[in-house]
Coordinates of C-alpha atoms in Angstrom, one line a residue:
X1 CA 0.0 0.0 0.0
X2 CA 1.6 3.7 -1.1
X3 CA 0.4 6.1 1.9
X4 CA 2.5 9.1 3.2
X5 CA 3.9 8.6 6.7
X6 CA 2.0 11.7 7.5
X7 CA -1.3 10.8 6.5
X8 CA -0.6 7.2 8.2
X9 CA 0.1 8.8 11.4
X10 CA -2.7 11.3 11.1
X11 CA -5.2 8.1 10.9
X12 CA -3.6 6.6 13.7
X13 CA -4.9 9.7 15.7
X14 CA -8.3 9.9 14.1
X15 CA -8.9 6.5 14.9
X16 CA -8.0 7.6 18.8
X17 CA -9.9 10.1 18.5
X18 CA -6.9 12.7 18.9
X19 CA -5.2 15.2 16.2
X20 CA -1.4 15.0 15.1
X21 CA 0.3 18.1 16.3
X22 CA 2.7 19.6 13.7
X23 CA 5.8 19.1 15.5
X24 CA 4.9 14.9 14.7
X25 CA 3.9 16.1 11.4
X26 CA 7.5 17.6 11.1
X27 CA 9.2 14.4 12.2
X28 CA 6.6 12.5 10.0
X29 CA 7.9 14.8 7.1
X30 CA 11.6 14.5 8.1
X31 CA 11.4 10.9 8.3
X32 CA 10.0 10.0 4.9
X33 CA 11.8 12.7 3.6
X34 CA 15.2 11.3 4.7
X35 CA 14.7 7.5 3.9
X36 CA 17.7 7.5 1.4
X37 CA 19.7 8.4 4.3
X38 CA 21.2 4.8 5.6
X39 CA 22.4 6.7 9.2
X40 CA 20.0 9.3 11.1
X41 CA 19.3 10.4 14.4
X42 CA 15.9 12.0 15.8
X43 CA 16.3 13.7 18.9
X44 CA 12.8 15.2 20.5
X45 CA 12.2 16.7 24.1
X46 CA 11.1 14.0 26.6
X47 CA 7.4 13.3 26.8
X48 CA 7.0 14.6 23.1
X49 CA 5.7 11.7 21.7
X50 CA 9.1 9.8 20.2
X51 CA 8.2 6.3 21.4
X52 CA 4.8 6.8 20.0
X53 CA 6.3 8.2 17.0
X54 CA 8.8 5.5 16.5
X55 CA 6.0 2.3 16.5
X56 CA 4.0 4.3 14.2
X57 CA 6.8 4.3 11.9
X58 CA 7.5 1.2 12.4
X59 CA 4.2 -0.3 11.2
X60 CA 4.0 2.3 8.5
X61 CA 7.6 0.8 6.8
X62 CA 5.4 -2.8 7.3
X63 CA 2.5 -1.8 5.7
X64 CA 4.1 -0.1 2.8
X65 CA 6.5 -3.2 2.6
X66 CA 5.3 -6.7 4.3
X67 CA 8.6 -7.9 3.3
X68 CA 10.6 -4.9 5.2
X69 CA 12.3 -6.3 8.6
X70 CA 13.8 -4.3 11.3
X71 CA 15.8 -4.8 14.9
X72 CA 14.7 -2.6 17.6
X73 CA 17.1 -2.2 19.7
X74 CA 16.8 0.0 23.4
X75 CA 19.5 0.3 26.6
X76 CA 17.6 -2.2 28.7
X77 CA 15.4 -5.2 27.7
X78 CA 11.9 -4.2 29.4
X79 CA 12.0 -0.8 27.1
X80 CA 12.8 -3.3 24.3
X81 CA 9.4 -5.4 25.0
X82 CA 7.7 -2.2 25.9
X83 CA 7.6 -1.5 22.1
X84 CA 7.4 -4.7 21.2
X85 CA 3.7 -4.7 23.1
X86 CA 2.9 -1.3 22.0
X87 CA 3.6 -2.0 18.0
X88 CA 1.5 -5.6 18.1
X89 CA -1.4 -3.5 19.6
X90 CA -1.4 -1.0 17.3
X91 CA -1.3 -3.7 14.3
X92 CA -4.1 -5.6 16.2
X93 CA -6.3 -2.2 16.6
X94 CA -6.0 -0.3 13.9
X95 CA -8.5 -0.8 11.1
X96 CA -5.5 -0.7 8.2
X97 CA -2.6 -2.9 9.9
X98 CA -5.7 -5.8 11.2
X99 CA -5.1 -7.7 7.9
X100 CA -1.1 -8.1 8.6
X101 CA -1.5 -10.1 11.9
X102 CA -0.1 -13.4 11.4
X103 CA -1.0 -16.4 13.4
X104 CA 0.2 -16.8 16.9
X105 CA 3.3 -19.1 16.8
X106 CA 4.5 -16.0 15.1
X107 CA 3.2 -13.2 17.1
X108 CA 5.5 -13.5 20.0
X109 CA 6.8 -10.7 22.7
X110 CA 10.8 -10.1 21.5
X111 CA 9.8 -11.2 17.6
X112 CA 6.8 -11.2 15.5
X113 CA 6.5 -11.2 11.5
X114 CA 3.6 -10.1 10.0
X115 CA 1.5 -11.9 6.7
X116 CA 4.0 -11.2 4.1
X117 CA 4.5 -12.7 0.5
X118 CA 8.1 -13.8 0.5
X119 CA 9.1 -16.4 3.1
X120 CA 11.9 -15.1 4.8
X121 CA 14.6 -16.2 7.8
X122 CA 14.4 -13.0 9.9
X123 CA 11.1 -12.1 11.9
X124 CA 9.3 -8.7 10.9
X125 CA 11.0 -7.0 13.8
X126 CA 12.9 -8.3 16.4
X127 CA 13.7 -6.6 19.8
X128 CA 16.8 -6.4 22.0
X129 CA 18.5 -4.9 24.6
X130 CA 22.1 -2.9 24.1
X131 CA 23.7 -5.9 26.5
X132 CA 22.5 -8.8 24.5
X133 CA 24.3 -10.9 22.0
X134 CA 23.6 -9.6 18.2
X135 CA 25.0 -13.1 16.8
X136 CA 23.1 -14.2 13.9
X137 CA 20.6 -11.1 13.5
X138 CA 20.1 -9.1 10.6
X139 CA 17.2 -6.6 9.5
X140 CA 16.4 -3.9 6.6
X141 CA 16.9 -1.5 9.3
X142 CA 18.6 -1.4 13.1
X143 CA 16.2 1.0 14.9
X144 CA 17.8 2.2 18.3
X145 CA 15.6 3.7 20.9
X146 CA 17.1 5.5 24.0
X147 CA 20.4 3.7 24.4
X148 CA 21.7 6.2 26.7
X149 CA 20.3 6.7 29.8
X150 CA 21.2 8.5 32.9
X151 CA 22.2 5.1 34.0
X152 CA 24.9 3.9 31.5
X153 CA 27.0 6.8 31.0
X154 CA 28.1 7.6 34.3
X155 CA 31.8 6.2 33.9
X156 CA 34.1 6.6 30.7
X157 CA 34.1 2.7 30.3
X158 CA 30.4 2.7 30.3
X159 CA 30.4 5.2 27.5
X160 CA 33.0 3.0 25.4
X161 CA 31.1 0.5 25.9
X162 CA 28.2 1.9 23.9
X163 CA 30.5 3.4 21.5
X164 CA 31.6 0.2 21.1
X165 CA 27.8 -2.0 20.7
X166 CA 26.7 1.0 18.1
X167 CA 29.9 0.3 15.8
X168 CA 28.3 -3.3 15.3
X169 CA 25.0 -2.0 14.1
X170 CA 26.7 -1.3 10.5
X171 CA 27.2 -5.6 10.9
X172 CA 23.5 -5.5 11.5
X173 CA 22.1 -3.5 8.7
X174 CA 23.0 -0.6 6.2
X175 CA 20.4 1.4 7.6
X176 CA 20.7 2.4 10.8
X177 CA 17.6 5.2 13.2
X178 CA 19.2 6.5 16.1
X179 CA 15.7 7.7 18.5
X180 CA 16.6 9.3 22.0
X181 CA 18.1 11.9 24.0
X182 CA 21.7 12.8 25.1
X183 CA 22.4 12.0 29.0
X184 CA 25.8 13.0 29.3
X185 CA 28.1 15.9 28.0
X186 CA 29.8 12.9 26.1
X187 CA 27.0 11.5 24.6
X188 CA 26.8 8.6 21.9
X189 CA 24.7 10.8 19.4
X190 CA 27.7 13.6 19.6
X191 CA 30.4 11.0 18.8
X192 CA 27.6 10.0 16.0
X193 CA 26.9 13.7 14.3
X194 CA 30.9 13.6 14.3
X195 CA 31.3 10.8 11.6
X196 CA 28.4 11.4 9.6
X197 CA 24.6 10.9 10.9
X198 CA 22.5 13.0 9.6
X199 CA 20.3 14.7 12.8
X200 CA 17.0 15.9 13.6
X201 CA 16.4 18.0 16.8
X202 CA 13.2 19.1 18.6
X203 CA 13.8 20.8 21.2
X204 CA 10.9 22.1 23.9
X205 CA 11.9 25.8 23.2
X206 CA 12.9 26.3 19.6
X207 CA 14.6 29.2 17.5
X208 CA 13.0 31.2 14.3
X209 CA 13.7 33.5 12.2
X210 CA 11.3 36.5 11.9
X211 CA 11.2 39.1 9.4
X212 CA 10.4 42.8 10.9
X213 CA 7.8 45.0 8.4
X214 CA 11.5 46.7 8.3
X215 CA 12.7 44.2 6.6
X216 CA 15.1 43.3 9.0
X217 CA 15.5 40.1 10.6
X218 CA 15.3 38.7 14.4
X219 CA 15.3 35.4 16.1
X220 CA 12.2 34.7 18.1
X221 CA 12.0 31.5 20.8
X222 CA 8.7 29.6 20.6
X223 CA 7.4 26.6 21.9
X224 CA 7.6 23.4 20.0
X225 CA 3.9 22.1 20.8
X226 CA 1.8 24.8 22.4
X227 CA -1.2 23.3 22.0
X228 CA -0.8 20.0 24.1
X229 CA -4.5 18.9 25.4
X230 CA -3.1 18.2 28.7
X231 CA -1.8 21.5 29.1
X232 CA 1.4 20.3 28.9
X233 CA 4.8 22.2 27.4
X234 CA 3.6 25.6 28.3
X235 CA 6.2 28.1 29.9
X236 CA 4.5 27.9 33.2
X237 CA 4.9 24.0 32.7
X238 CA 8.5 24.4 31.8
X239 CA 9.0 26.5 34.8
X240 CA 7.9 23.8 36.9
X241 CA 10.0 20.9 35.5
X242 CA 13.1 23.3 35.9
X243 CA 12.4 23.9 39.3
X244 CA 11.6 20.2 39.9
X245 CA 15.0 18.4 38.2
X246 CA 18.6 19.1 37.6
X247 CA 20.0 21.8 35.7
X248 CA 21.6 19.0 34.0
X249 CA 18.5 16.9 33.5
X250 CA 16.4 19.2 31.7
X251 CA 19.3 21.0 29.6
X252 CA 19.8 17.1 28.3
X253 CA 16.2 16.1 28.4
X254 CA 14.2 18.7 27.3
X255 CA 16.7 21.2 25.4
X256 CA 19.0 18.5 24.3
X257 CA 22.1 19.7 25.0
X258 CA 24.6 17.1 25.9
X259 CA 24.9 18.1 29.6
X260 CA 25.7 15.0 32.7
X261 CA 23.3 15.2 35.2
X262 CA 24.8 16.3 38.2
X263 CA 26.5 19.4 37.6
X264 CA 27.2 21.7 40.9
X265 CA 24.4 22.4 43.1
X266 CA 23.4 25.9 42.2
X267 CA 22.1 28.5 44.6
X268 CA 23.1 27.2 47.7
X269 CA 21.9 30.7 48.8
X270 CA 18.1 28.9 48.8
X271 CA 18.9 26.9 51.8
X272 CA 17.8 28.3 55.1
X273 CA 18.7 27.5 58.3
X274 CA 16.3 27.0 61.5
X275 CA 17.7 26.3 65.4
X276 CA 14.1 25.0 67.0
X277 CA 13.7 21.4 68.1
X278 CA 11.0 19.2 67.2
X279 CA 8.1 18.7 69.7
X280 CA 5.7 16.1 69.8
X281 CA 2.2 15.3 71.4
X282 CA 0.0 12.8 72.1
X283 CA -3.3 12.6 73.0
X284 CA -5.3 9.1 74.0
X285 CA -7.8 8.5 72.2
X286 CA -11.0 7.2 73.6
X287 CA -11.2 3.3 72.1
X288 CA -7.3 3.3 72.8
X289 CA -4.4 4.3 70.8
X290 CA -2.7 8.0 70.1
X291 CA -3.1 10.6 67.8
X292 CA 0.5 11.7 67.3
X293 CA 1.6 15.1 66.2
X294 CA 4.5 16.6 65.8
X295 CA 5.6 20.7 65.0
X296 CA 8.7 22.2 64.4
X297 CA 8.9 25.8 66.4
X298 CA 5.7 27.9 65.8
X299 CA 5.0 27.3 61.7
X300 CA 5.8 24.1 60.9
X301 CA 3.5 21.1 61.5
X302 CA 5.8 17.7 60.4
X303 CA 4.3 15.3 58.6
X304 CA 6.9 12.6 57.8
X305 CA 9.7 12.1 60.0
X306 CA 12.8 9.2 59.1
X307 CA 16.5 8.5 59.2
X308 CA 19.0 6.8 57.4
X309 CA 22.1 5.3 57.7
X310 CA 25.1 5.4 55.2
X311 CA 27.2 2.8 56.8
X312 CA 30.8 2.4 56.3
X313 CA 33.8 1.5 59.4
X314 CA 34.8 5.3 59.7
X315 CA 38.7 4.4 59.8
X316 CA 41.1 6.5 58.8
X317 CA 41.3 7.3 54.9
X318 CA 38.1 5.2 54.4
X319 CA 34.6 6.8 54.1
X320 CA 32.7 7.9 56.9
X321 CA 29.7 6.1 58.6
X322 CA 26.5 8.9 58.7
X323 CA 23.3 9.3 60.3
X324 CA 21.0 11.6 58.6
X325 CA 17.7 12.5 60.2
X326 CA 15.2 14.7 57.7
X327 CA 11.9 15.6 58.5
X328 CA 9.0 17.1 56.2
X329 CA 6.3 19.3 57.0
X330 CA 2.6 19.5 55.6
X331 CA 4.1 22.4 52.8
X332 CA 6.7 20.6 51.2
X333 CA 9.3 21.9 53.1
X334 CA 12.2 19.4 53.7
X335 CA 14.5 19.7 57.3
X336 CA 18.1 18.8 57.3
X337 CA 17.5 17.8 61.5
X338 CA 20.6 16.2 62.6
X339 CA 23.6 14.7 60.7
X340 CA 25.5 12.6 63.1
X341 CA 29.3 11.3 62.0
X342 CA 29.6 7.9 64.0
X343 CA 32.3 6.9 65.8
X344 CA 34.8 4.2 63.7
X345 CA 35.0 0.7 64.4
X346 CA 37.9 -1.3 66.2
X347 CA 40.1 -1.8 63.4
X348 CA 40.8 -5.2 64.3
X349 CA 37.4 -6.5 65.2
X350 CA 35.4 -4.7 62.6
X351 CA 32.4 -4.0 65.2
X352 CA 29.8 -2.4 64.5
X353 CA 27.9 -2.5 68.3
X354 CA 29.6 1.0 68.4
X355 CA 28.0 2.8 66.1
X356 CA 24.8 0.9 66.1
X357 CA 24.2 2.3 69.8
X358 CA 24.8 5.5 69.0
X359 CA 22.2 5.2 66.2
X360 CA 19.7 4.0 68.7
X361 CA 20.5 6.8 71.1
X362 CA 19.9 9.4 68.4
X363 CA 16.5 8.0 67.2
X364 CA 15.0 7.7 70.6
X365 CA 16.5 11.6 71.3
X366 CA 14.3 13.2 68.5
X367 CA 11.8 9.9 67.9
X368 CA 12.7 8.6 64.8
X369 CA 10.5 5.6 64.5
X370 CA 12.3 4.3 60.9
X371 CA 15.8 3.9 60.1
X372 CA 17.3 2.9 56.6
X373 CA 19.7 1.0 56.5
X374 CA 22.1 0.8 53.0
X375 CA 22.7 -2.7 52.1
X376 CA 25.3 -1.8 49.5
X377 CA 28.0 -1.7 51.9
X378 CA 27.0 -5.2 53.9
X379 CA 23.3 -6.7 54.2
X380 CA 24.2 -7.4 57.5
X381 CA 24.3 -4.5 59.6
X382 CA 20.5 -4.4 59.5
X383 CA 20.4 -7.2 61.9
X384 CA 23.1 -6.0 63.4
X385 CA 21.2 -2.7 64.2
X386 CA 17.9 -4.7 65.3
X387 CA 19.9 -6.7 68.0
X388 CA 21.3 -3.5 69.6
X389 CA 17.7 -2.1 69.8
X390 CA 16.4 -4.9 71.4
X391 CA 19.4 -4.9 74.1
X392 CA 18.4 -1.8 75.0
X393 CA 14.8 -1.9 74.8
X394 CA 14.3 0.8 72.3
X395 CA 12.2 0.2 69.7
X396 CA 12.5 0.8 66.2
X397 CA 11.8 -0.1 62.7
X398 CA 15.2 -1.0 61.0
X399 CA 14.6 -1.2 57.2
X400 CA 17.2 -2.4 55.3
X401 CA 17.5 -1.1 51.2
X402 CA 19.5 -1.7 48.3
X403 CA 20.3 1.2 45.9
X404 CA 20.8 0.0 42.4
X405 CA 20.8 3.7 41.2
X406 CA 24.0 5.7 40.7
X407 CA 25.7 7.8 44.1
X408 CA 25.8 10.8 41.8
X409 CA 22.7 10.7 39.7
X410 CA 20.6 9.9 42.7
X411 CA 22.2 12.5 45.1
X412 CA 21.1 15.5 42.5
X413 CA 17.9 14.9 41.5
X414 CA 17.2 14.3 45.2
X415 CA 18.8 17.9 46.8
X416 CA 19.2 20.0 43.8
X417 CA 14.7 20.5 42.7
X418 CA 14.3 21.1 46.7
X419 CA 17.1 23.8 46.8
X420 CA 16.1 25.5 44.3
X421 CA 12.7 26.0 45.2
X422 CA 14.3 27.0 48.7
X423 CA 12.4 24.3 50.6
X424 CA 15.4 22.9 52.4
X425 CA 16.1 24.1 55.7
X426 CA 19.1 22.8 57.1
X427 CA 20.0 23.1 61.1
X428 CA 22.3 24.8 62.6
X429 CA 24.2 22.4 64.5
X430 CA 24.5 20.8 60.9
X431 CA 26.8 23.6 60.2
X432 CA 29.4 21.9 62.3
X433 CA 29.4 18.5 60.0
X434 CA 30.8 17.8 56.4
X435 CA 27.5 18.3 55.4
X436 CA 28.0 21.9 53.6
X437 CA 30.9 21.4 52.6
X438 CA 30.4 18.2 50.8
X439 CA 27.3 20.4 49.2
X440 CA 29.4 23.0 48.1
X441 CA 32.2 20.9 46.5
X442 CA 29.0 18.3 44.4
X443 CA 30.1 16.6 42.2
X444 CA 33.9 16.5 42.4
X445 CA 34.2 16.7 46.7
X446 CA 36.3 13.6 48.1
X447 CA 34.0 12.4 50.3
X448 CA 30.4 12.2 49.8
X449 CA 28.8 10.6 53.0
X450 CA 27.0 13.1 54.9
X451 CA 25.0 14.3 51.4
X452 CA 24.5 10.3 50.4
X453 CA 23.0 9.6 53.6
X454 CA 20.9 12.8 53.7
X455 CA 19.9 11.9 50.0
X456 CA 18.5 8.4 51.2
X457 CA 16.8 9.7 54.1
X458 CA 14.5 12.3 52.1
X459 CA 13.8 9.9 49.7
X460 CA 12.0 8.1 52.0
X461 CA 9.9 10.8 53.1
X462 CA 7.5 10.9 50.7
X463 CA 6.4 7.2 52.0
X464 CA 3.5 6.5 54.6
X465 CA 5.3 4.2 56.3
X466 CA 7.1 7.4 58.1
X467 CA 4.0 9.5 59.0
X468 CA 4.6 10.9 62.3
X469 CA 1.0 9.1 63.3
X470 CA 3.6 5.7 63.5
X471 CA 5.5 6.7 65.7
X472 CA 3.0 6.1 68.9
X473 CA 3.4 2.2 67.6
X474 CA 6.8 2.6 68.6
X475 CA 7.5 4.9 71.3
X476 CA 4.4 4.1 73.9
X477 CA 3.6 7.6 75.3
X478 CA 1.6 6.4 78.1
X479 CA 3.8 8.1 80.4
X480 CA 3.0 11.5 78.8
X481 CA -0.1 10.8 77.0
X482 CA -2.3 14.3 76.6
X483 CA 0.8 16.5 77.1
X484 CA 3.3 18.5 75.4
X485 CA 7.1 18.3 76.4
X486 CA 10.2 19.3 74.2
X487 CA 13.4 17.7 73.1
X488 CA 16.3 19.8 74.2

């Protein structure tokens, strides 16, 4: 069947009811327009639609050519089968792609082929991830959607090693589509434009020239899809997502300059700093339990209370071992409360009782019901930290958690959308800790503890588990029930 992409993708959106915005038309027109090109690259803002764009391209090359194969290939394999759902679904909805379904030994999740004439080896399209094995596959096209992520381009040999899986792709196919956006100031899609892709960019806020009734000519900035149904991609919405992620993150993601995502905190001059203690109260409740509150000096009523622990042995040239206490109140405000460096272990004996009594003496001083516990450093010490409670009849929830994410990634997008809105107040007794210090030297500081602890402990906040209405379950105030009385 001979059909424009463009009108293809503008039936796809009748038949949903929905019209194509002209920055799709654009790419639909870019696309088709550049099919004699065997290397491209399509970069768009994030949420615009690529993903979306990309399957509807995808069926379009099958319907104008049953016999037309491709490998789709993204950075992790649940992304790959993502699109492999998405593009069966839209052959098995849509009114024009219905007849192509084949039967279903050969509609499967990571290959499918469609009813074609020719009988050939290679599925209709096959899906991968970066890491697998690429033995034995070969397509009409290699299709590559987001193989950079914030998660695979931390290190230089990470980087390589996608530099490296790319320059197999010309094994693959002669035609090679590059979809995605750049994650690091090194990005795979710069070393690309470098020996020959040719590039598309769509950026959120674009560049035009305008001619004056003068006759002279200015550029203009407009917005790439002002018209979004959901509201979306308006300046006030930009606003917001700059105030909400990295500086980093959204020059990558949504302006798509090659930027890494933690750059240097900026204006560290948003943090405020408070001296007031929290205070609690609880008040029996007439078919038993407590109502639990908690306020922090006159304006602050805290919501979410937690702790967590970054545990290392403290020794001499090794990383410190940090407790990091963080509280939120009811208007998003986030409170730096204590950040305690714990004592090192015996160098010979490698205990940990030590510091795991300290912990416990700093939860029941301000009431922390829930500590976190990183597993990264031993799976162990969560245990470890349970026993010590129990010995000293203290009781608290110990909850151990792995972090898979990257140190640096995760310890900027947690601080950096809170300082810049200026809803982190920090105390003042943290002054006297590596805590600023470590925040002014992000990301290049030699140690990193104090922030990486304080990182984990927010990001817990937002969880129910550490509602300050728990914390009756674990600190029975039936000694004080009804009254008010403050930590000093």
């Amino acid at each position: 069947m001979k059909i424009s992409f463009k009108v293809f993708l503008d039936t796809l959106n009748i038949v949903s009811q929905q019209t194509t915005p002209n920055v799709h038309i654009e790419i639909a027109d870019w696309l088709e327009n550049t099919e004699h090109e065997n290397r491209r690259i399509c970069q768009m803002f994030r949420h615009g639609g690529k993903s979306y764009i990309l399957g509807a391209y995808i069926c379009w090359k099958l319907l104008t050519d049953p016999n037309w194969t491709c490998l789709l290939i993204s950075a992790k394999r649940n992304l790959a089968l993502r699109n492999s759902l998405f593009i069966r679904n839209m052959i098995e909805s849509h009114p024009m792609l219905q007849h192509m379904k084949s039967d279903l030994y050969q509609w499967k999740a990571e290959t499918f082929t469609v009813e074609r004439p020719i009988m050939q080896l290679n599925p209709s399209v096959t899906v991968s991830s970066l890491g697998a094995s690429f033995t034995g596959f070969h397509a009409s096209m290699v299709i590559a959607d987001d193989i950079e992520t914030s998660d695979n381009v931390i290190s230089e040999g990470q980087r390589e090693k996608i530099r490296e899986r790319v320059a197999e792709f010309g094994k693959l196919s002669n035609n090679i589509l590059m979809f995605g956006t750049p994650h690091h100031e090194e990005s795979i899609y710069l070393h690309l434009e470098d020996v020959g892709y040719t590039i598309k960019k769509v950026p959120i806020i674009r560049t035009r020239t305008v001619i004056q009734e003068d006759s002279t000519q200015v550029d203009e900035e407009y917005l790439a899809w002002n018209n979004h149904p959901e509201k979306m991609f308006t300046y006030s919405w930009i606003e917001q997502q700059k105030r909400e992620t990295t500086s980093g993150d959204f020059d990558s993601q949504y302006m798509l300059i090659p930027t890494t995502t933690y750059q240097p905190l900026v204006e560290l001059e948003n943090i405020k700093y408070y001296n007031d203690e929290l205070e609690w109260n609880s008040i029996s409740q007439p078919f038993g339990g407590y109502l639990t509150s908690c306020k922090l000096g006159k304006n602050h009523n805290i919501t979410r209370v937690c702790a967590a622990w970054d545990a290392a042995t403290g020794l001499h040239a090794r990383d410190n071992s940090v407790l990091s206490i963080c509280a939120r109140d009811d208007n998003g405000n986030t409170f730096v409360h204590d950040v305690k460096v714990l004592s090192a272990v015996d160098e010979e004996t490698k205990d940990f009782s030590n510091q795991c009594r300290e912990i416990i003496v700093a939860c029941a001083y301000h009431k922390i019901s829930h500590v976190y516990v990183e597993e990264n450093f031993s799976a162990t010490l969560a245990n470890e930290l349970r026993r010590v409670a129990r010995d000293m009849k203290i009781m608290v929830q110990v909850v151990p958690k792995f972090r898979s994410k990257n140190k640096m990634v995760f310890i900027a997008q947690t601080l950096e959308p809170i300082i810049k809105l200026g809803k982190l107040f920090v105390h003042e007794r943290v002054k006297e800790t590596p805590f600023l210090d470590e925040l002014q030297a992000f990301p290049r500081m030699k140690n990193d503890d104090a922030i990486d602890a304080t990182s984990e402990a927010i990001s817990h906040l937002p969880e129910l588990a550490v509602d300050v209405s728990k914390v009756a379950k674990v600190y029975n105030p039936l000694g004080s029930a009804g009254s008010s009385f403050k930590i000093n």
